């Protein structure tokens, strides 16, 4: 590749590599998983962290504003929405025609946009400006609501002409069917019908005639059955009426197309604004999802400086918090003002790389507008570069060391004093002395350029470099030698030892090997490390004493707060009990006054002193009682009335916890709510010749097929099926009656309207049988 082209493309490529190394794509995936609709997911995927600091502050301000709203008021409307971008694009084309289903999807989105606008309007804050954009055109939304039902079918009220045509169609169909039904009932023609029902073929009403009786009915043959035994004939007397019916149906289709085209044109005029509405809806839902995600790690909205420096307290790696929740140790870190570089040392798995990644990832997350698991102030870095992990590339014939040095070379060619550079284990993968020399040289070059840099290393040369040079901090990750576990706590001012020999001894490496290792190590180490160990011991003792004092103070504060909470809680309970008692007495006194007035009125009218005395005695007993007796539950064997059907029943079982009873209703056992039973021991149960067994809902057939049955037979079958369904505890049944001449459909509708056990009736959806299937909801 040409060197000039490589240098020109390097900044974007290096920043993208840093995003991957710092696991920003994985964090965004957690964010996407919490987004409810497609517009929010598109917004998250479109976000770029490399934007001016002013825009970063605007993103965080929006997050803070929504966070306050959600804390103080109702939740943001949130539901899955259809993707209407292609529908809007189609609507904007001249002569476009959208279907009712497509327009219904647009209506759903507009109604959600209206809900967003209502959520934003009450408060004048950073989000208030989006309320006007999210408020849909009232004319468009009103016409969509008035024109379409919940299935996307045009309503009669969509236009006066459509209502007129549909009314005429209903009248015309009824007249044609009535005339054909008259022919079916003619006694002299009874034997010619294959099936005494009116059928419909290609929009025309016909009669099914046996083929060998063709000459008995003058008319036009429109179709023949597959067996050839049935002819579908249109009698000459209904030809003109059928013609009128076809003409009306064509006029209806034309009017429906006109209405849909008008709605499409109106929608097309709003396309540009609606696309902006979708973008704002996506942004608002994305912010909500980000706040939901950040709540898992206890995120707060950070302040962002306009300089390349930061000061963070209790910073934690967000992805580690998502995996381990409260087990992650927080660290304090400030860099970029007095000191530009930080060298982190310590044992393997001690948290060096995690802390390095956390600093970079928190900056990127905040640049996207997310709350972060830290407090304090972030810096503004137009570029963040990171060399983390194994840079080996077998296809490019690069070893780990070669790949790392290639990344470092590209970074050094691009860095400025407002850049953040993160280098993990720089110089590994080659001769330790040469790697250490290169690592120190790179660190020195970055320091001279004023670049904010964090490095991790085990190398003693870099530890001495950090102690020697001004503007370089040395920090070590703590390690508990007794438990042989890292503490993950950053300790500034001290070097974290690798603890390789100590760990090897704890693990049980042979003493001979350990002795030789100690001898070799002692010959190569300088006395500064022993002095450093003594200094570390003194610092550790001082920190432990300070920590103990701080813990005692915090415990005292915690106990004081806990005592105050208990006092407040007791006071609140006392006030609530007093208020409840006051209300109860007021109610009792009000009832007593009513009864006393009634007794006085009786005395005035009939001078019945005995009844008045009894009333006052009852009042004395009621007002002096400490508690009312709880109503008694029915017991097995009790008799009473099943209120919905006004039928006498006998109690078989009582479910106290569920407040329900199992009763015997005409030989069938079913569970009913306690409120539907009225006890009456004097009721007589009806005698039945036989008793049917209880049928579980999953065993009872939910579908009844009446097709081809006579009306009286079908009615009896429907009654038996409903009895069994109620006994089995079903909430819904389906009845297949076919379309035909509508006789069975009318039977089912009349039955549903008359039987008190049926709560509602409706035709099934087209994909489930349409007009040939009825769905009955049971009480």
PDB file of C-alpha atoms in Angstrom, residues 550-560 562:
ATOM      1  CA  UNK A 550     -13.196   5.329  57.889  1.00  0.00           C
ATOM      2  CA  UNK A 551     -15.126   2.072  58.299  1.00  0.00           C
ATOM      3  CA  UNK A 552     -15.979   2.913  61.937  1.00  0.00           C
ATOM      4  CA  UNK A 553     -17.259   6.353  60.922  1.00  0.00           C
ATOM      5  CA  UNK A 554     -19.346   4.916  58.091  1.00  0.00           C
ATOM      6  CA  UNK A 555     -20.849   2.277  60.436  1.00  0.00           C
ATOM      7  CA  UNK A 556     -21.851   4.978  62.906  1.00  0.00           C
ATOM      8  CA  UNK A 557     -23.551   6.962  60.120  1.00  0.00           C
ATOM      9  CA  UNK A 558     -25.301   3.820  58.857  1.00  0.00           C
ATOM     10  CA  UNK A 559     -26.671   2.984  62.321  1.00  0.00           C
ATOM     11  CA  UNK A 560     -27.906   6.545  62.814  1.00  0.00           C
ATOM     12  CA  UNK A 562     -31.214   3.048  60.219  1.00  0.00           C
TER      13      UNK A 562
END
